[in-house]
Backbone as JSON, one array per atom type, in Angstrom:
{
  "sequence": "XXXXXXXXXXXXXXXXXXXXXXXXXXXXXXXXXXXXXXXXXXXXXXXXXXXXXXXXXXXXXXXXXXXXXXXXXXXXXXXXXXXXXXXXX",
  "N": [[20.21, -47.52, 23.82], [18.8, -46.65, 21.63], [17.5, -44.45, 22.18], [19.26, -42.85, 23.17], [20.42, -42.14, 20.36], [17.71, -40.78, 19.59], [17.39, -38.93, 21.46], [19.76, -37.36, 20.72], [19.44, -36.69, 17.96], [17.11, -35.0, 17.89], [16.56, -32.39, 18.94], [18.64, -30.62, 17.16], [16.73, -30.94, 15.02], [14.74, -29.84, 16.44], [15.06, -27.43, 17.01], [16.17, -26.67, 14.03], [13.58, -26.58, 13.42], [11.95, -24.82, 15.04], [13.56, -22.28, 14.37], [12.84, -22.17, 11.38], [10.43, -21.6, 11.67], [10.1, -19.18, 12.79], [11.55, -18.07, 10.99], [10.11, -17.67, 8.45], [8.0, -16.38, 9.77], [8.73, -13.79, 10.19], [9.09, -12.71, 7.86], [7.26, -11.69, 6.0], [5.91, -9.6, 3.83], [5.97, -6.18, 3.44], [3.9, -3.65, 4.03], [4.22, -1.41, 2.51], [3.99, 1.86, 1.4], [3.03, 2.05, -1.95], [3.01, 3.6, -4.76], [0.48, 5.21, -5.93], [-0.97, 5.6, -8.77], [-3.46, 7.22, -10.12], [-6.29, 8.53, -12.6], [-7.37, 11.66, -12.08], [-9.44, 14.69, -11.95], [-8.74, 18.38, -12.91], [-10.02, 21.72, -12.24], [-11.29, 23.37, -14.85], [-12.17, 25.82, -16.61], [-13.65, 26.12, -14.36], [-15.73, 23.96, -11.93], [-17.49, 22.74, -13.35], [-16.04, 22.08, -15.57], [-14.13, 19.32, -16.19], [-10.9, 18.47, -16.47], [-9.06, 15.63, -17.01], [-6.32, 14.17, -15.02], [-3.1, 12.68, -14.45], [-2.38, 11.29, -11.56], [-0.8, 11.06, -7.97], [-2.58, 9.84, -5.96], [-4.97, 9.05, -3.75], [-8.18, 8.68, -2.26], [-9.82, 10.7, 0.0], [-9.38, 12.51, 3.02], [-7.01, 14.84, 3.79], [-3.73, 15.92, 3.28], [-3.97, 18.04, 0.3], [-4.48, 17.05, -3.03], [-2.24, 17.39, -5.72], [-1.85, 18.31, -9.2], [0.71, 18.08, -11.95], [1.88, 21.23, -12.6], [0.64, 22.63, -10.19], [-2.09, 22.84, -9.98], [-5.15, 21.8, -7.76], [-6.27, 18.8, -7.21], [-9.41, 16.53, -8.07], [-11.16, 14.02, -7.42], [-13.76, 12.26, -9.43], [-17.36, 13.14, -9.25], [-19.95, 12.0, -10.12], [-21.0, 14.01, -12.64], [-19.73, 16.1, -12.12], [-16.1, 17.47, -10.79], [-15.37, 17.4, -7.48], [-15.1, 16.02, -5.6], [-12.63, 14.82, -2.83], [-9.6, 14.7, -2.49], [-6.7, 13.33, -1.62], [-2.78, 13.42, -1.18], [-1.09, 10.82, -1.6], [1.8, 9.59, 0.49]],
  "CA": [[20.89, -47.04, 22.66], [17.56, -45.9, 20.73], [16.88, -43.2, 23.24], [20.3, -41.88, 23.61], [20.37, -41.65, 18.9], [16.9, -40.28, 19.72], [17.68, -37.69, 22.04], [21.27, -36.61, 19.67], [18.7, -35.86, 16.67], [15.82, -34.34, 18.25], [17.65, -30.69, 19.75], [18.64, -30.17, 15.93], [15.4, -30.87, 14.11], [13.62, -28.89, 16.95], [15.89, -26.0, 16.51], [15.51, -26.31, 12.53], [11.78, -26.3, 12.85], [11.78, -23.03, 15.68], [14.29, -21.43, 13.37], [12.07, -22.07, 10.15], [9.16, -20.56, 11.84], [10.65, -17.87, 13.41], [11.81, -16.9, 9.42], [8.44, -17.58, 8.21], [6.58, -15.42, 10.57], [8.77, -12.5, 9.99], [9.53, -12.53, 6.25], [5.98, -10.69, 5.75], [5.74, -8.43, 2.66], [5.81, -4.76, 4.44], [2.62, -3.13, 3.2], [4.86, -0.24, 1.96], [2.91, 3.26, 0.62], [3.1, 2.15, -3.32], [2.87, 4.55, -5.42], [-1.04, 5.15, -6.08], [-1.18, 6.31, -9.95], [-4.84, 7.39, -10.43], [-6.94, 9.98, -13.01], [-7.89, 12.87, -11.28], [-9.65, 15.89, -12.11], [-8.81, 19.79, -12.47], [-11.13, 22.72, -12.63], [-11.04, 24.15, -16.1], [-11.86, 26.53, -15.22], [-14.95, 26.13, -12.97], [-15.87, 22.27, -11.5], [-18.13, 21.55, -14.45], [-15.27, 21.45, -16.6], [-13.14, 18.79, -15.52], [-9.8, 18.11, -17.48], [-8.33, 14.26, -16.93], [-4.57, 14.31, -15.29], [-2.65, 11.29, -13.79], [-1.75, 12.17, -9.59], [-0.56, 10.02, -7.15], [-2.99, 10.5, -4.21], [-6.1, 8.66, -3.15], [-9.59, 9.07, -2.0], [-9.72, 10.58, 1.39], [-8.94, 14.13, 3.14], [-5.27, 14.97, 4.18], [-2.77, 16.92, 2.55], [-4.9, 17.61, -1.41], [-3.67, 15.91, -3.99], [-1.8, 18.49, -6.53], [-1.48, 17.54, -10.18], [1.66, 18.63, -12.25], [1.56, 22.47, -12.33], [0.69, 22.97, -8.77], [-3.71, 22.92, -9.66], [-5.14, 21.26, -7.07], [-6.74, 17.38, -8.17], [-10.22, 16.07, -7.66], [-12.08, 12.88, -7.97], [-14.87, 12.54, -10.46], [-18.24, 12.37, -8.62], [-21.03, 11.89, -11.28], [-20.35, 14.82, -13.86], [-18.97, 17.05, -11.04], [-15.21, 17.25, -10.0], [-15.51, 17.6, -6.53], [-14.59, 14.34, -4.66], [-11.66, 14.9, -2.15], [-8.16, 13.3, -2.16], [-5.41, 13.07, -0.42], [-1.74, 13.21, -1.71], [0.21, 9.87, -0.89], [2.7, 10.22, 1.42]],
  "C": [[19.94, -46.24, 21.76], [17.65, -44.84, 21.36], [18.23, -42.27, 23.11], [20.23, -41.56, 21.76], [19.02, -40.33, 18.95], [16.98, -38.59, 19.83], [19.04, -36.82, 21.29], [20.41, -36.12, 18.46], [17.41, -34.98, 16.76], [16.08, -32.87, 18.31], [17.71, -30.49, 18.04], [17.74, -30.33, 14.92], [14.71, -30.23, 15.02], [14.24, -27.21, 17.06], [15.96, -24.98, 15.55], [14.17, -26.12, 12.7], [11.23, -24.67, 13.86], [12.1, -22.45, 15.02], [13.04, -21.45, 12.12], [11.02, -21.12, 10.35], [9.03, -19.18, 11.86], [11.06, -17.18, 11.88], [10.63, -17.11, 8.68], [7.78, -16.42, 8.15], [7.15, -14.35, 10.36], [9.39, -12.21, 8.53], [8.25, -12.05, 5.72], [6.59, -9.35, 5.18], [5.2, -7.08, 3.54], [4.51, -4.19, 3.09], [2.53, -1.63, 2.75], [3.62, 0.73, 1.19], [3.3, 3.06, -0.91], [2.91, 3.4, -3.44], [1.1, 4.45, -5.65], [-1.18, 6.07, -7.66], [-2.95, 6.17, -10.07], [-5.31, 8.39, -11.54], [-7.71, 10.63, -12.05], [-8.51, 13.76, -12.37], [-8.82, 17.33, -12.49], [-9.83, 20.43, -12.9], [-10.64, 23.48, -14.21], [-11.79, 24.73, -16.64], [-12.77, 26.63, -14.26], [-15.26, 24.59, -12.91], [-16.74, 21.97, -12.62], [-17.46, 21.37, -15.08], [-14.17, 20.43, -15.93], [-11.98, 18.19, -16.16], [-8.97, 16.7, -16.37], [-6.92, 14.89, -16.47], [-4.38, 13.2, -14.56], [-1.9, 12.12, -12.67], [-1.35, 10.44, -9.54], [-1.31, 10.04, -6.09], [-4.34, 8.82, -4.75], [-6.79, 9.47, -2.45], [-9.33, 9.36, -0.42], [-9.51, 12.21, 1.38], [-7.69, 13.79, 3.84], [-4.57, 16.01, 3.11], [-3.5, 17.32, 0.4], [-3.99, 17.45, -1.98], [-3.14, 17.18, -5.18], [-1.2, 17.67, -8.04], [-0.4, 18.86, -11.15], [0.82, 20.35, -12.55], [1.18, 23.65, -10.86], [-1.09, 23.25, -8.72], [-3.6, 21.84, -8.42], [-6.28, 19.63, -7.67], [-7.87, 17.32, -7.08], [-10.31, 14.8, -8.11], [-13.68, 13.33, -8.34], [-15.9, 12.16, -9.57], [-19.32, 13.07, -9.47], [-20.31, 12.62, -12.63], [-19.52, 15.77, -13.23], [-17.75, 16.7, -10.46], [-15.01, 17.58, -8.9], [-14.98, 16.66, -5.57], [-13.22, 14.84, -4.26], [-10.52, 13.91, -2.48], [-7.2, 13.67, -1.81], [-3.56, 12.78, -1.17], [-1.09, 11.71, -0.71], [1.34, 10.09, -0.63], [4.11, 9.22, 1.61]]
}
Protein backbone atom coordinates (compact mmCIF):
# COMPACT_ATOMS: atom_id res chain seq x y z
CA UNK A 1 0.00 0.00 0.00
CA UNK A 2 3.03 2.52 0.79
CA UNK A 3 4.61 1.85 -2.55
CA UNK A 4 1.59 1.94 -4.65
CA UNK A 5 0.62 6.05 -2.55
CA UNK A 6 4.36 6.37 -3.28
CA UNK A 7 4.48 5.68 -6.77
CA UNK A 8 0.70 7.94 -7.37
CA UNK A 9 2.72 11.11 -5.91
CA UNK A 10 6.06 10.81 -7.27
CA UNK A 11 5.17 11.28 -11.50
CA UNK A 12 3.53 14.70 -10.30
CA UNK A 13 6.19 16.17 -8.05
CA UNK A 14 8.79 14.94 -10.68
CA UNK A 15 6.97 16.62 -13.43
CA UNK A 16 6.50 19.87 -11.13
CA UNK A 17 10.18 19.94 -10.41
CA UNK A 18 11.26 19.24 -14.53
CA UNK A 19 8.63 21.82 -15.34
CA UNK A 20 10.03 24.41 -12.69
CA UNK A 21 13.42 24.02 -14.09
CA UNK A 22 12.72 23.96 -17.47
CA UNK A 23 10.97 27.75 -16.60
CA UNK A 24 13.88 28.72 -14.64
CA UNK A 25 16.49 28.01 -17.16
CA UNK A 26 14.72 29.83 -19.85
CA UNK A 27 13.24 32.92 -18.17
CA UNK A 28 16.86 34.61 -18.62
CA UNK A 29 16.85 38.44 -18.94
CA UNK A 30 17.72 38.83 -22.91
CA UNK A 31 20.81 41.01 -22.90
CA UNK A 32 18.87 43.38 -25.25
CA UNK A 33 21.05 46.51 -27.06
CA UNK A 34 19.90 49.26 -24.25
CA UNK A 35 20.09 52.32 -25.18
CA UNK A 36 23.84 53.53 -24.43
CA UNK A 37 23.39 57.43 -23.46
CA UNK A 38 27.01 58.73 -23.26
CA UNK A 39 28.95 62.45 -23.67
CA UNK A 40 30.67 62.57 -26.71
CA UNK A 41 32.68 65.00 -28.41
CA UNK A 42 32.43 67.27 -31.71
CA UNK A 43 35.10 69.14 -33.53
CA UNK A 44 34.55 72.82 -33.05
CA UNK A 45 35.90 73.39 -35.28
CA UNK A 46 39.27 71.54 -35.31
CA UNK A 47 39.83 68.36 -32.58
CA UNK A 48 41.33 70.68 -29.99
CA UNK A 49 38.12 72.20 -29.53
CA UNK A 50 35.84 69.71 -28.34
CA UNK A 51 32.12 70.74 -27.61
CA UNK A 52 30.20 68.13 -25.00
CA UNK A 53 26.88 66.44 -26.74
CA UNK A 54 24.85 63.42 -25.40
CA UNK A 55 24.95 60.23 -28.42
CA UNK A 56 23.94 56.94 -28.09
CA UNK A 57 26.95 54.91 -29.36
CA UNK A 58 29.88 53.32 -27.60
CA UNK A 59 33.54 52.86 -27.66
CA UNK A 60 34.57 50.79 -30.57
CA UNK A 61 34.74 51.09 -34.58
CA UNK A 62 31.53 50.31 -36.67
CA UNK A 63 29.10 52.49 -38.11
CA UNK A 64 30.49 56.40 -36.23
CA UNK A 65 28.52 57.60 -33.84
CA UNK A 66 26.61 60.94 -35.21
CA UNK A 67 25.43 63.51 -32.69
CA UNK A 68 22.16 65.56 -33.34
CA UNK A 69 22.85 67.64 -36.50
CA UNK A 70 24.47 64.96 -38.45
CA UNK A 71 28.54 66.07 -36.93
CA UNK A 72 30.18 63.13 -36.46
CA UNK A 73 30.89 62.18 -32.29
CA UNK A 74 34.15 61.38 -30.61
CA UNK A 75 35.37 60.13 -27.34
CA UNK A 76 37.53 62.31 -25.17
CA UNK A 77 41.13 60.96 -25.13
CA UNK A 78 43.22 63.21 -22.75
CA UNK A 79 42.52 66.88 -24.11
CA UNK A 80 42.09 65.53 -27.69
CA UNK A 81 38.70 64.42 -29.26
CA UNK A 82 39.73 61.68 -31.18
CA UNK A 83 38.69 58.31 -29.59
CA UNK A 84 36.44 56.22 -31.98
CA UNK A 85 32.80 55.08 -31.48
CA UNK A 86 30.45 53.25 -32.79
CA UNK A 87 26.67 54.09 -33.15
CA UNK A 88 24.41 51.48 -31.22
CA UNK A 89 22.51 49.48 -33.24
Amino acid sequence: MKIRIFKLFMLPIAAFTLASAAAVSTNQPKEGKAATSMIAYIHNPNEFNCLPVEVECEEGIGTPCTAPGGWTAYGLNGTVCDQTLKRVQ
